[in-house]
Structure formats: structure tokens, C-alpha cells
Coordinates of C-alpha atoms in Angstrom, one line a residue:
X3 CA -4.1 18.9 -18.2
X4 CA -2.8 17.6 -21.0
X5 CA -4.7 19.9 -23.2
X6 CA -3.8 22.9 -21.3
X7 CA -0.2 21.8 -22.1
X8 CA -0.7 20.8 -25.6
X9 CA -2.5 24.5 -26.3
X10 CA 0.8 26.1 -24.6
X11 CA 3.2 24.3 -26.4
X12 CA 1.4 24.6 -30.1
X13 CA 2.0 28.5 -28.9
X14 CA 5.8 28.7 -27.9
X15 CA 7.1 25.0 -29.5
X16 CA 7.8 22.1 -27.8
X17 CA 9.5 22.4 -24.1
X18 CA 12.6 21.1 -22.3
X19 CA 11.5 18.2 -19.8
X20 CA 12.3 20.4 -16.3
X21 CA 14.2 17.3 -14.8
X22 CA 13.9 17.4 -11.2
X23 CA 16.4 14.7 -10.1
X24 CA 16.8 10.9 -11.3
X25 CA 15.2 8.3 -9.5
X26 CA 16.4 6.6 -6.6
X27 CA 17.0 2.9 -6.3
X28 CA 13.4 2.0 -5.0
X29 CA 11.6 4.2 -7.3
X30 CA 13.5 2.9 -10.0
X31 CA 12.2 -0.6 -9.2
X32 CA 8.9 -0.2 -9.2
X33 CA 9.3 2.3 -12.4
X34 CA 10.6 -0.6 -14.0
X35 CA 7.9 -3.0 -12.9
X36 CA 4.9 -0.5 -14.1
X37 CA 6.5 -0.4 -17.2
X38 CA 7.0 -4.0 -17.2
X39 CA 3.2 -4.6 -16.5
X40 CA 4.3 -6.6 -13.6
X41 CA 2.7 -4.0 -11.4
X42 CA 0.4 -2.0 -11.6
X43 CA -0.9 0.6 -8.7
X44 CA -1.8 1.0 -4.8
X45 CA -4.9 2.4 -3.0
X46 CA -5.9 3.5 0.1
X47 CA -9.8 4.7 0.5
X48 CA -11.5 6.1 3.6
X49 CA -15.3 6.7 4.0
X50 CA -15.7 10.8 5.2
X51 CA -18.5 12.2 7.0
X52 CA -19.5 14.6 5.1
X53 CA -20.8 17.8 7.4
X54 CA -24.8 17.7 7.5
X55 CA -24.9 21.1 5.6
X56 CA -23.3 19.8 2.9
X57 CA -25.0 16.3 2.4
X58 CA -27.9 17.4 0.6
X59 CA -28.7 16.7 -3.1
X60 CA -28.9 20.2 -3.5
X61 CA -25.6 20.9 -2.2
X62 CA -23.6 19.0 -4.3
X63 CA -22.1 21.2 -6.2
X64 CA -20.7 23.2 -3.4
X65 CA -19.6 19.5 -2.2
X66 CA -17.3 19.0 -5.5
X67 CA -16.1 22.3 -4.8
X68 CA -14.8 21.8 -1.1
X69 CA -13.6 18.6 -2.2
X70 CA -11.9 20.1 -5.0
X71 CA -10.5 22.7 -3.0
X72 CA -9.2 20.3 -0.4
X73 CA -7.5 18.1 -3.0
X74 CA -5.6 21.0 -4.4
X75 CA -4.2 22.0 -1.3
X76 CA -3.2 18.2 -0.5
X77 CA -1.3 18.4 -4.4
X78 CA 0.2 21.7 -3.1
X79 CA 2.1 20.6 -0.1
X80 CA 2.9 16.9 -1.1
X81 CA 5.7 17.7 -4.1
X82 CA 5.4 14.1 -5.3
X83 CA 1.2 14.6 -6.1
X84 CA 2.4 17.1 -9.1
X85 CA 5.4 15.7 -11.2
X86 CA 5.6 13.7 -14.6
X87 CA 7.7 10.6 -15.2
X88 CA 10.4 11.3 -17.9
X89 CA 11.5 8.0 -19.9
X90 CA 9.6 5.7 -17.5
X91 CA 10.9 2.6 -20.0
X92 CA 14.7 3.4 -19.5
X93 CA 17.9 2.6 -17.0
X94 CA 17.9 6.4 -15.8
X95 CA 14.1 7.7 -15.2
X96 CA 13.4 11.2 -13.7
X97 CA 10.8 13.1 -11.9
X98 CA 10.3 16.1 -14.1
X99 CA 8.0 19.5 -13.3
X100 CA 4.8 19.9 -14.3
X101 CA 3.2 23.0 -15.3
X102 CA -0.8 22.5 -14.1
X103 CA -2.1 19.4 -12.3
X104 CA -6.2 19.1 -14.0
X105 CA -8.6 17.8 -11.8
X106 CA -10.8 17.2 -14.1
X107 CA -8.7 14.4 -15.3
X108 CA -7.2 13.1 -12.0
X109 CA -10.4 12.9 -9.8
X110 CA -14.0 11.4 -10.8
X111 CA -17.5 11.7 -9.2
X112 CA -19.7 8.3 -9.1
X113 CA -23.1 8.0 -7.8
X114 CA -24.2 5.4 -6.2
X115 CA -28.3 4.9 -6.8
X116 CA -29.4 2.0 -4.6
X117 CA -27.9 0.8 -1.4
X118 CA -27.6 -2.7 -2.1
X119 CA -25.6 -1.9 -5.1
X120 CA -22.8 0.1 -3.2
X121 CA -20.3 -2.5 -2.3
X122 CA -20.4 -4.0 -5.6
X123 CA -20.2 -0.8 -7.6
X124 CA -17.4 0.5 -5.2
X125 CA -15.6 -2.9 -5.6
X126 CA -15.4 -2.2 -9.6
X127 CA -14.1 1.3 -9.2
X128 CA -11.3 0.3 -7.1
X129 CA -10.4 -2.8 -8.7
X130 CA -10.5 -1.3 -12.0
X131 CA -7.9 2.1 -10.7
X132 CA -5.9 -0.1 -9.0
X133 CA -5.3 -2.3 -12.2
X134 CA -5.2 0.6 -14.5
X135 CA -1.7 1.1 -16.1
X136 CA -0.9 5.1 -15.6
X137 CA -0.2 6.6 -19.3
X138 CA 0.9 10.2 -20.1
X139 CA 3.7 9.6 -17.6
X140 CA 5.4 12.9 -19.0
X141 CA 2.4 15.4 -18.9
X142 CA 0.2 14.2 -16.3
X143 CA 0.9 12.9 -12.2
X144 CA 0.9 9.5 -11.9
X145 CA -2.3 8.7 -9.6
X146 CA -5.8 9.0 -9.3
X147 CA -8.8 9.9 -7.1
X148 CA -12.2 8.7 -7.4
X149 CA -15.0 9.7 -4.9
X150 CA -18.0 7.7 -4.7
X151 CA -21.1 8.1 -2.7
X152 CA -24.9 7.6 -2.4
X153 CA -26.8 11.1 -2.9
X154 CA -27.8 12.7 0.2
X155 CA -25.8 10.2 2.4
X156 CA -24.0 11.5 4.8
X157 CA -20.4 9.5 3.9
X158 CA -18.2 9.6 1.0
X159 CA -15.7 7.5 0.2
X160 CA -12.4 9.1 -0.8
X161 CA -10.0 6.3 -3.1
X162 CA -6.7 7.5 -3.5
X163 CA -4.6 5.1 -5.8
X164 CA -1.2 5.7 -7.3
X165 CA 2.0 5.1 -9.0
X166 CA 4.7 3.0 -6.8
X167 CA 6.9 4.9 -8.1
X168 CA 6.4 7.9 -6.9
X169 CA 5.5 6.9 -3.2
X170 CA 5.3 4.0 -0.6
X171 CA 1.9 2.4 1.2
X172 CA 2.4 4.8 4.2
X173 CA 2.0 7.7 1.8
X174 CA -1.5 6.8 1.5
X175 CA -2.4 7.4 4.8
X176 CA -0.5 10.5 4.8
X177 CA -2.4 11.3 2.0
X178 CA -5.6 11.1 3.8
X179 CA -4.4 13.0 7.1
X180 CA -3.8 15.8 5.0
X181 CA -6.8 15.8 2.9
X182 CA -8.8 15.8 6.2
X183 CA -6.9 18.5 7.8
X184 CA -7.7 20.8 4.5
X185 CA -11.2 19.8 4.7
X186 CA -11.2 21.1 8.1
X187 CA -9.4 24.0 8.0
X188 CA -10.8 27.5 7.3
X189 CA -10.9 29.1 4.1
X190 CA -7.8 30.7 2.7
X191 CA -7.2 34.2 1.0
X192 CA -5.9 32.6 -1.9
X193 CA -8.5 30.2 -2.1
X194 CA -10.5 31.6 -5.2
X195 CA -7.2 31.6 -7.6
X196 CA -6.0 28.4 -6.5
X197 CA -8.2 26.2 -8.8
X198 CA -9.1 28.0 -12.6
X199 CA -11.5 25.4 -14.1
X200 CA -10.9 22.8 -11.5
X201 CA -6.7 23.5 -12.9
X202 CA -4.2 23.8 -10.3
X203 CA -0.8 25.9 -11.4
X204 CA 2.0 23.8 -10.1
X205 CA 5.5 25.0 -11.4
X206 CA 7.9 25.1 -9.5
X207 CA 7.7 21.7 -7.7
X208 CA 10.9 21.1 -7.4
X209 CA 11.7 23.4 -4.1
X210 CA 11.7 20.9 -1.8
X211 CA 11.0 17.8 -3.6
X212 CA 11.9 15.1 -1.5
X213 CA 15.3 13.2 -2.1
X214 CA 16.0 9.4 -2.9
X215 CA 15.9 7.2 0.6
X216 CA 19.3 6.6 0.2
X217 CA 19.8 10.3 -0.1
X218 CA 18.1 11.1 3.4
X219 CA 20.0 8.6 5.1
X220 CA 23.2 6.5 4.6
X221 CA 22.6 2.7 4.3
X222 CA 25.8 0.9 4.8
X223 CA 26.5 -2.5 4.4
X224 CA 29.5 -5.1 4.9
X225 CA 31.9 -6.6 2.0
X226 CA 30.5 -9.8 2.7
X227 CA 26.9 -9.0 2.6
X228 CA 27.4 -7.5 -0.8
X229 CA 29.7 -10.4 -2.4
X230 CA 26.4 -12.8 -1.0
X231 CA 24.0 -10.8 -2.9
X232 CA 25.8 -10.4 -5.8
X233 CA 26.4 -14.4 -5.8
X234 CA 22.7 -15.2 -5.2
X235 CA 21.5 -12.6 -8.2
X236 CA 24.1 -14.1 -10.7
X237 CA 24.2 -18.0 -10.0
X238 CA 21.7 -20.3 -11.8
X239 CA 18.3 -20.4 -10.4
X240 CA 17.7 -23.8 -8.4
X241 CA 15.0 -25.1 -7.2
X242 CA 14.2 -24.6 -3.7
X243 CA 11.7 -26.1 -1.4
X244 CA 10.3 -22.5 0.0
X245 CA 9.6 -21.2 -3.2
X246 CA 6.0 -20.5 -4.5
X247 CA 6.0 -23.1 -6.8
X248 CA 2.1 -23.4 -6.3
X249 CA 2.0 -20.1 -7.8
X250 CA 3.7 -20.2 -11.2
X251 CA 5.0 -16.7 -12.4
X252 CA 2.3 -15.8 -15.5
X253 CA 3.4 -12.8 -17.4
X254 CA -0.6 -11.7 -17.9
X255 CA -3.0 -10.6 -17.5
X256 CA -2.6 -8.0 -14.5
X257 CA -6.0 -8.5 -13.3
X258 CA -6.6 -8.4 -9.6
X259 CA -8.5 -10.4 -7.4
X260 CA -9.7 -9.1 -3.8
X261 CA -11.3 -9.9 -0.8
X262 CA -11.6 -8.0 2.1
X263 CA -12.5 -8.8 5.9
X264 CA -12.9 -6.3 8.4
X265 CA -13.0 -6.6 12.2
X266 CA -14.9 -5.0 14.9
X267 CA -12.8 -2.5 17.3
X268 CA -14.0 -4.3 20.2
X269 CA -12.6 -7.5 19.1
X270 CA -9.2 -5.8 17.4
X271 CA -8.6 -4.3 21.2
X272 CA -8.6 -8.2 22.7
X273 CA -6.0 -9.4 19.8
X274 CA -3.8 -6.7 20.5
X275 CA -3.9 -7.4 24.0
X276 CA -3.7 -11.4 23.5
X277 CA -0.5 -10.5 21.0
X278 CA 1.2 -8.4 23.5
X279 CA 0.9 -11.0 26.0
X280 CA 3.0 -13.3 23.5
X281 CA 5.6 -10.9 22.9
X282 CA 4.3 -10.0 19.4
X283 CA 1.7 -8.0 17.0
X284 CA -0.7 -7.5 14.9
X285 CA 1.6 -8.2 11.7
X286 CA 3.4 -11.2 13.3
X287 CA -0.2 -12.8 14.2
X288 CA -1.1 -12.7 10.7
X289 CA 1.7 -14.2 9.6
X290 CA 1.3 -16.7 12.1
X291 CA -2.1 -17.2 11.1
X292 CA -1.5 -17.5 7.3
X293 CA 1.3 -19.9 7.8
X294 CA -1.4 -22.1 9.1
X295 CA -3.9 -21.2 6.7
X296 CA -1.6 -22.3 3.6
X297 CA 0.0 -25.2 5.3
X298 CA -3.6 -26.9 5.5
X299 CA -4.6 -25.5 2.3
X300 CA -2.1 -27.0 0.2
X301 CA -0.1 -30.9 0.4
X302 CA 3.4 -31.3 1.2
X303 CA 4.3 -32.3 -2.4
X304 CA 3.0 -28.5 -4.0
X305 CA 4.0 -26.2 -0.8
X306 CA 7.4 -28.1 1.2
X307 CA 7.9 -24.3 2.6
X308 CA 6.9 -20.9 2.6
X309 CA 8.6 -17.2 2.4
X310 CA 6.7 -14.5 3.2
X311 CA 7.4 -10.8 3.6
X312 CA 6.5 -7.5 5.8
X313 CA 7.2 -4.4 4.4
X314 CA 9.6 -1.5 7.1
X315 CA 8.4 1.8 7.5
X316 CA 11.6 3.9 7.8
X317 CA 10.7 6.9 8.3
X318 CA 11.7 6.4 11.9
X319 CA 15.5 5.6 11.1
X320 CA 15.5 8.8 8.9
X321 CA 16.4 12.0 10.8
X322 CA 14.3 15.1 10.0
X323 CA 16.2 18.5 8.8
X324 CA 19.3 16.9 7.9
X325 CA 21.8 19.6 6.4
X326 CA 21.4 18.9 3.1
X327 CA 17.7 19.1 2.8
X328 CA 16.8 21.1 5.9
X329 CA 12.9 20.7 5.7
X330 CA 12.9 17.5 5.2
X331 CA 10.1 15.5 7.5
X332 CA 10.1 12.0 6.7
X333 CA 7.3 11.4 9.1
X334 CA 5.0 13.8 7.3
X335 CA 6.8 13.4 3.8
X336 CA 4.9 11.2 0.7
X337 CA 8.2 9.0 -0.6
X338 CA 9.3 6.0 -0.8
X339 CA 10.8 5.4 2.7
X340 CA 10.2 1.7 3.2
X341 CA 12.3 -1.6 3.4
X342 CA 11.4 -5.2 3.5
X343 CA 12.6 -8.2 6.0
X344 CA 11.6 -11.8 5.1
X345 CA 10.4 -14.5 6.7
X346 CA 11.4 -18.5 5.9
X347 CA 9.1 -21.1 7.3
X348 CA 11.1 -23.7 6.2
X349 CA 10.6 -27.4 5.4
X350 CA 11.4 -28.8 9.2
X351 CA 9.1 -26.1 10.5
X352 CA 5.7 -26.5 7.7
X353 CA 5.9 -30.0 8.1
X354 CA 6.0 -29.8 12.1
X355 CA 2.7 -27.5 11.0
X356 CA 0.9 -30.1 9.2
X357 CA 1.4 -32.6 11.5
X358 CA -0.3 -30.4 14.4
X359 CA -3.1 -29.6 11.8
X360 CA -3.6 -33.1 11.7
X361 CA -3.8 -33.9 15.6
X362 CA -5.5 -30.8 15.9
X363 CA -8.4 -32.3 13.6
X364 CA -8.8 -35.5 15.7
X365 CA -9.1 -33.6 19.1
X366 CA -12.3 -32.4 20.4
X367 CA -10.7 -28.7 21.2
X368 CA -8.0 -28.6 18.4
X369 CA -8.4 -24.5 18.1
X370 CA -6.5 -24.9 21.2
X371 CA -3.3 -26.7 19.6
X372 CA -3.5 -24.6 16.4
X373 CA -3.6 -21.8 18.1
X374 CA -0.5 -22.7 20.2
X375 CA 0.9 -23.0 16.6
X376 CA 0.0 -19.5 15.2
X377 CA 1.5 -18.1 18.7
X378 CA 4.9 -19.9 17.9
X379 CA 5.0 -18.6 14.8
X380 CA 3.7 -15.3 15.4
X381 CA 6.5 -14.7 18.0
X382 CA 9.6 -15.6 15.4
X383 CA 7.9 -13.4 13.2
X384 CA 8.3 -10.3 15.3
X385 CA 11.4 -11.2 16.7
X386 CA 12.5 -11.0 12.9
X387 CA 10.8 -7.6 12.5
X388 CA 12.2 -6.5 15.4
X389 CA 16.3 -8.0 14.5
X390 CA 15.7 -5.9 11.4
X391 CA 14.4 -3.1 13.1
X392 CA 17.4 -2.7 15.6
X393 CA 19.4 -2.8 12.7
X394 CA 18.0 0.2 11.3
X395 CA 20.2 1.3 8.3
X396 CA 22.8 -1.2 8.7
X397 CA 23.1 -4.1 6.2
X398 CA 19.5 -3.0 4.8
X399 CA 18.3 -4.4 1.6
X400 CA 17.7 -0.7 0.3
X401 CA 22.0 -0.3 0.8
X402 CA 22.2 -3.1 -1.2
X403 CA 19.5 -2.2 -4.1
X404 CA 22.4 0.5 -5.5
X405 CA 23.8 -2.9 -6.8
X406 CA 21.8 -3.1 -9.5
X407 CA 22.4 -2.1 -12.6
X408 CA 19.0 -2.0 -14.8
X409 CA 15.9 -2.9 -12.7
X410 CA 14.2 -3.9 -16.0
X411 CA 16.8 -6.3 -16.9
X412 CA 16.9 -7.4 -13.5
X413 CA 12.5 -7.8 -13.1
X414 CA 12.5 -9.3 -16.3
X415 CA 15.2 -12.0 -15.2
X416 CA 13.0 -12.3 -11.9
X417 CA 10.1 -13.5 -14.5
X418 CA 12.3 -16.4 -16.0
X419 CA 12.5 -18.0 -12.2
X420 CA 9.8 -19.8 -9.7
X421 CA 8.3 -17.5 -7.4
X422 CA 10.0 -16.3 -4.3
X423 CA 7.1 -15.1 -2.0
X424 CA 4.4 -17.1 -1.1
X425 CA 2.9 -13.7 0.5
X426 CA 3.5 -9.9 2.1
X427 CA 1.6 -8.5 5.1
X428 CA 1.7 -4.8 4.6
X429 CA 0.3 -3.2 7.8
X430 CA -0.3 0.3 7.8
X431 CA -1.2 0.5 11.5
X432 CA -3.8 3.5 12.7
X433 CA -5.0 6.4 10.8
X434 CA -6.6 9.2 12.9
X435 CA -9.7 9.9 11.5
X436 CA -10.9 12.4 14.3
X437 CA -11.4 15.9 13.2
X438 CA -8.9 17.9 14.6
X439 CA -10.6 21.1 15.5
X440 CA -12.6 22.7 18.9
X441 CA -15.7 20.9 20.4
X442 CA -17.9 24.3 18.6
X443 CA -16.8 24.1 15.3
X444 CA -16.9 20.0 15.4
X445 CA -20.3 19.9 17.3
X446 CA -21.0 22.5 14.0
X447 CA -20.3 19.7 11.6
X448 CA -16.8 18.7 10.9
X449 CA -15.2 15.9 8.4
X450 CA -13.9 12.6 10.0
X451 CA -13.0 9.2 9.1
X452 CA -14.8 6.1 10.4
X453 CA -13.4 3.5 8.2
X454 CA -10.2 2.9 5.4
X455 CA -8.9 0.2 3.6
X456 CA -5.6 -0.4 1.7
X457 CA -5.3 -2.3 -1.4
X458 CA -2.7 -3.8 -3.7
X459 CA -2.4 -4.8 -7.6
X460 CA -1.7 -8.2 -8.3
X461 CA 2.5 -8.9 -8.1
X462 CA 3.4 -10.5 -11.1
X463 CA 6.6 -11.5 -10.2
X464 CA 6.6 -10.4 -6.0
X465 CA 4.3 -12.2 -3.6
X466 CA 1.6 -14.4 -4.8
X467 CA -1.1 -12.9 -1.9
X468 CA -1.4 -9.5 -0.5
X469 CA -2.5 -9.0 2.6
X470 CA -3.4 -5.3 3.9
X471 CA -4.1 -4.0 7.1
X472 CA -5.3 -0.6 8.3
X473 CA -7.4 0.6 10.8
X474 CA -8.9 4.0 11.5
X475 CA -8.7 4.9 15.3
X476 CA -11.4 3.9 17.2
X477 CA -12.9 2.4 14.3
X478 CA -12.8 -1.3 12.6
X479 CA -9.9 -2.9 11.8
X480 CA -10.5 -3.9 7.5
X481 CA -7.8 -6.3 5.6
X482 CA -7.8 -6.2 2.1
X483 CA -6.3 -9.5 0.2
X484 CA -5.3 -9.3 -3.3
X485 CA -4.0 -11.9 -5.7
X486 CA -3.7 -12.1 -9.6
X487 CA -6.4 -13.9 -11.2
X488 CA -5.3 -17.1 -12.8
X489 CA -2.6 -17.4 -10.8
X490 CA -3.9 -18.0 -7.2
X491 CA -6.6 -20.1 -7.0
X492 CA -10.1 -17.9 -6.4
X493 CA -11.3 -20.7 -3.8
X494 CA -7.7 -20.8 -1.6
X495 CA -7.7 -16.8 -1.6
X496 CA -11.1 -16.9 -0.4
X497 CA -10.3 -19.6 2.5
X498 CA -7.3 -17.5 3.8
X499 CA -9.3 -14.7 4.3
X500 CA -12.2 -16.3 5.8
X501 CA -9.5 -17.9 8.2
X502 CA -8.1 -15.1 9.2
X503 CA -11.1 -14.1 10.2
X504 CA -12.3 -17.0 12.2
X505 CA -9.2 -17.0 13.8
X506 CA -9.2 -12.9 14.9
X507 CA -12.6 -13.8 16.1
X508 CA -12.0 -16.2 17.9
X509 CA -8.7 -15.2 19.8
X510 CA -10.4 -11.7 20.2
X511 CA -13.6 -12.7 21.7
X512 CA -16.1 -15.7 21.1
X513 CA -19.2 -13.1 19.7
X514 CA -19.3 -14.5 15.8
X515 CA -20.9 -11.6 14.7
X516 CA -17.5 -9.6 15.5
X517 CA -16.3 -10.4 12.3
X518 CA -17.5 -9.6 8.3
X519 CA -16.3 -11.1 5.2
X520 CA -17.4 -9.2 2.0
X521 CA -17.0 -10.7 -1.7

């Protein structure tokens, strides 16, 4: 692309940046961490079956070119898939048009040989895009596809990894459930001149570009709430006994560390069932689970207390069609449409934790006390999720992010301090993987999904562990857990997530082999 625009310009002289619209509070932050190198980008991949006429060695080309096709049609309806960045490094950003998106540069091909070597081949691709510092902000969009595959197999797996900036973790999955509704859909007149040398034409992308959060929805908030948070970013920093001082803020390298578990459906259906019965979920088990994880993992003197986070999907508190933007769709709209509530498992509460860890360890059934534990702390968890949840809009941290006046100044302040968040559970629920067309043409050989994962670069300043949850209907259950090398120790990252698993397995059902742990 950027040689299609570099040709264009040497013709008619340099261009105008087409600013769409500034960016909005959210965007700007994690605009200012990207250009602080205190974040880097997000993924979510899904293995595809690939119809059976189009597996085949020899069909590969025509493989690249469905895929290709599919792609562009995803980068035609999602506006954010096919802007530049203008002044990423600044206090006012924008999201400017774009004249072509090139393929060529935004999606590669890999080839797996032999089997054996697929997870760790796949494992490098990913770590290395979702480490990867997007450059060209101004000329080219600001993510990345790589598809990876074994010749002849009949899956492929699809990464999608991308600039914070322009959207939030749900995006990803929407990402996917529109790429598998292209795949699926029949061909299109226009399908020949869509793509000239895998190019896709692309001006005009700001008709219906999607607005700032803030813009979709009001956020109000109270007097009060705002002199607090303007008193808590401007008074010294003191230490406190939640804060991840086991984790000490380390400017670089960026480098990510992951691990990822993933979870039988079978034994995923008995833990949801087992959470409903104590009045919580999926996300509040985990952070139940965690809590107890770290609390055994580390002594009094290092971790006193813990903070951790879950991300807010609010997409459901924004109304579709409002006046101003009439074809709006938050629910099927790639943004940044999230907020955050946190969690403090204070000093009183961890130390109540480590005590029942250690009467757990001299009982001949301590699971049983533990467990009783994770519950507890499980149900505060979701009855936090669910106090933010009810109040929706109201007294939201996203009102309250307008009081900032330079999110570099302000991330690079953040750096100075001991780190707030011990860890984040970002759960993006189910993704649909069924192909949604008649029993003929799916009998005929459709694309699905059967599995996904979701992935995170390390936080340099935010949470010190990432933990990542997706599921594809029907299908396994896979966390992802990511951590910046040399900050979190490799051998307490690898312990959290081998606990987690133990403990899904063993409140889900007692068959061991219901859970897998890769490296």
C-alpha cells in the first residue's frame, strides 16, 4: 500500500491528511501507550475448516484467493479495518482516510511442514504480531492478519491482531463472525474489481465511521466522583498494601510471555453449571481461582493484597440508531466500546486466604476448603460486575477519562509509580463458529470454526498477568495468559495457569484428561 501511495503522490504532490474525526478518550489512551511502547497489540485467532474442495495442495491458490476475497469484504464493512493514524505521538490524534488498504502487506501465508512442529511455529507468529509495534501509522491500517496452516489439512488458522487504538477485544470476535459469514456467502457481482493485485480501493471511509464511546452514549458522573479522581491522579504516590509491588514497572523490553490452557466442552458445561449454582460466572470463578493461585504463590511480606480487573463490554448500554448517527449498531460495530470495574482483595481478606491455604494443606480433603474459598471470592467478584453493570453509564470510569488532559503525560507519570493491577480477566464469552447456511450447501462443504483463542501484549504499566478467555460454541473453552518477560516470573505464570486448570477440572468433572496445558 504504501507504494501505491507513494507512486500517486510523486504524481500529483504531497496530499492533505483526510482527517476523519479526533480520537476519543479511550482510543487516545491506548494511542498514547503504543506510542509509549507500553503496549503493544491484541489478537484473536480461530482455526477454519476449510471446505474439502479447497484443501488440496493443488488448490491453494484459489484458497489465498477466497481468503483474500473474504478479508476484503470484512475491511469493507468494518470502517475502522481501513484508516491511518495521523500524529499518533501527540495530545490530539486522528483517524484519517486511506486511499487503498494492500493485502499484500497486511495478511501473510505460512506453511507449516511437519505436525509436531505446528504449535511451536504458530506460537512464534503470534507472539512475534502481537509484540510487533505497528509503523506507517499514516499510510497503512493499523493491524495484521497472518494465516497459518499444514498443506492439505483440512484447518487453517485465521490470527487477527491489531492496534488498541482503533478497536476493543470484542472486536476481534466480531472480526471473525464477519469473516466467516463472507467466506460463506455467495459470490458477488462486484467480486472481480474488488481486489486489483490483492489492493482494495477504500476512500471514502469516513461515511459511517463509528463515533467516540462517549459520543454514542452520555456518561455522566457526580461532582464528587470527579473531585475524588482528580485528588487520587494528583496527590503523591504512597505506598499501598494491594499494589503489585511483586511486579516492578520495567520500561522494556515489551516482550511477551504466554501460556495457554484450554478446556474440554464437556467439562466447561459442569463449571458453568457449578457457577450458576453460586450465584456467579465464568469470569468471577477465575478470579476467584487466581486469588488463590497468587496468595499461595507468593508470602505475605511481597503480595499483602491484590487488585485485579475485568474489562465491560458496553455495547449493551449503547442504544443502536441514535439520531445522530442513525446506523449505528454497537452490537455489530468494531470500536472501542468497553469499560473496566476493579476488584480489591484486600489485606484482611488475602491473609484470611493464606491461612485457609495452610489448613487446607494439613487436611486429607483440603480441595474441599479451598474450594469453598474460590466460591467466596468468586461470588463478590460478580456481585461487583454486576453493581457496575446496573450502573450502566452512570459514574463510569469512561465519563471520567474526559478528565484527562494528555494520556502520554498521564501513562508516562503511571510508569514513575508501583504497579496497580496484579491482573485482568478479559472474557470474551462465545463465538459462533457454526456456518450459517442450509443443511445442502453446508453438507456441500461449508467454513466453520472449532476452536479460538484471544491473546494480549505484555502491560507495561497495566496488569502484570493477562488472562483471556474465549470459547467457540460447542467447542473447547482455551485461556490464553500473557505476561512481560522479566517482569513476572516465568515459573509463577506457568503455576497460575496450570492451576487454573486443575481447578476447572476438578470442579467440572474428576476425568484429568479434560484439561490441556500447552507451553
Amino acid at each position: 500500500m504504501a507504494a501505491t501511495n507513494s507512486s500517486h503522490q510523486a504524481a500529483t504532490g504531497p496530499q492533505k491528511p483526510r482527517v476523519i474525526r479526533k480520537l476519543g478518550n479511550i482510543e487516545l489512551l491506548h494511542a498514547a501507550l503504543h506510542a509509549l511502547d507500553q503496549y503493544a497489540g491484541t489478537g484473536v485467532a480461530c482455526h477454519y475448516v476449510v471446505p474439502e474442495h479447497l484443501a488440496a495442495v493443488a488448490r491453494r491458490d484459489e484458497l489465498q484467493q477466497t481468503l483474500d476475497l473474504a478479508i476484503a469484504r470484512t475491511v469493507r464493512q468494518h470502517p475502522v479495518l481501513r484508516v491511518g493514524i495521523l500524529r499518533e505521538d501527540s495530545r490530539k490524534p486522528a483517524f484519517i482516510e486511506l486511499d487503498t488498504v494492500d493485502l499484500g502487506q497486511q495478511v501473510e501465508w505460512h506453511v507449516v511442514g511437519a505436525p509436531q512442529d505446528y504449535d511451536t511455529n504458530s506460537r512464534a507468529i503470534l507472539n512475534r504480531l502481537i509484540d510487533g509495534k505497528y509503523s506507517d501509522l499514516e499510510t497503512r491500517p493499523s493491524w495484521n492478519i497472518a494465516l497459518v496452516r499444514r498443506d492439505g489439512a483440512r484447518t487453517l488458522e485465521v490470527m487477527f491482531v491489531w492496534h488498541h487504538a482503533i478497536a476493543d477485544g470484542m472486536s476481534g470476535k466480531i472480526f471473525h463472525e464477519t469473516l466467516l459469514q463472507h467466506l460463506n456467502a455467495p459470490k458477488g457481482t462486484d467480486d472481480e474489481a474488488l481486489l486489483k493485485n490483492r489492493v482494495l480501493k477504500v476512500s471514502g471511509s469516513a461515511h459511517n465511521f463509528p463515533p467516540p464511546m462517549e459520543k454514542m452514549v452520555k456518561y455522566p458522573f457526580s461532582i464528587g466522583l470527579a473531585v475524588s479522581t482528580i485528588y487520587n491522579m494528583l496527590k503523591p504516590s504512597k505506598h499501598q498494601e494491594t499494589q503489585a509491588m511483586w511486579a516492578p514497572i520495567r520500561a522494556g523490553p515489551c516482550k511477551t510471555e504466554l501460556r495457554r490452557i484450554t478446556v474440554a466442552d464437556s467439562t466447561l458445561q459442569m463449571v458453568l453449571i457449578a457457577c450458576r449454582r453460586h450465584k456467579t460466572t465464568l469470569t468471577g470463578l477465575l478470579h476467584g481461582i487466581i486469588l488463590v493461585s497468587m496468595a499461595s504463590q507468593l508470602l505475605q511480606q511481597q503480595a499483602p493484597g491484590f487488585v485485579g480487573r475485568t474489562p465491560i463490554n458496553m455495547r449493551a448500554f449503547t442504544p443502536p440508531s441514535p439520531p445522530e448517527y442513525p446506523k449505528l449498531q454497537p452490537a455489530e460495530t468494531m470500536a472501542n466500546i468497553v469499560s473496566v470495574t476493579d476488584h480489591e482483595f484486600d489485606v484482611d481478606l488475602v491473609a484470611y486466604v493464606r491461612n485457609q491455604i495452610q489448613r487446607a494443606s494439613a487436611e486429607t480433603d483440603g480441595r474441599s476448603t479451598l474450594a469453598e474459598v474460590i466460591w467466596s471470592s468468586a461470588t463478590t467478584a460478580r456481585h461487583e460486575i454486576r453493581k457496575a453493570v446496573d450502573l450502566g453509564v452512570k459514574d463510569n470510569p469512561v465519563g471520567l477519562m474526559c478528565l484527562v488532559p494528555d494520556w502520554r503525560e498521564h501513562n508516562k507519570s503511571d510508569a514513575k509509580k508501583p504497579r496497580h493491577l496484579s491482573w485482568v480477566v478479559t472474557n470474551l464469552g462465545v463465538l459462533d463458529g457454526a456456518a450459517n447456511v442450509d443443511g445442502a450447501e453446508k453438507d456441500a462443504g461449508a467454513w466453520s470454526v472449532e476452536r479460538a483463542s484471544f491473546s494480549t501484549s505484555a502491560q507495561v504499566t497495566g496488569p502484570a498477568i493477562g488472562v483471556c478467555p474465549i470459547a467457540v460454541k460447542g467447542g473447547k473453552l482455551c485461556l490464553d495468559f500473557c505476561w512481560q518477560v522479566g517482569v513476572v516470573d516465568t515459573a509463577l505464570g506457568e503455576r497460575l495457569a496450570s492451576s487454573v486448570e486443575d481447578w476447572l477440572a476438578y470442579l467440572g468433572t474428576k476425568d484429568e484428561g479434560a484439561c490441556e496445558v500447552t507451553q
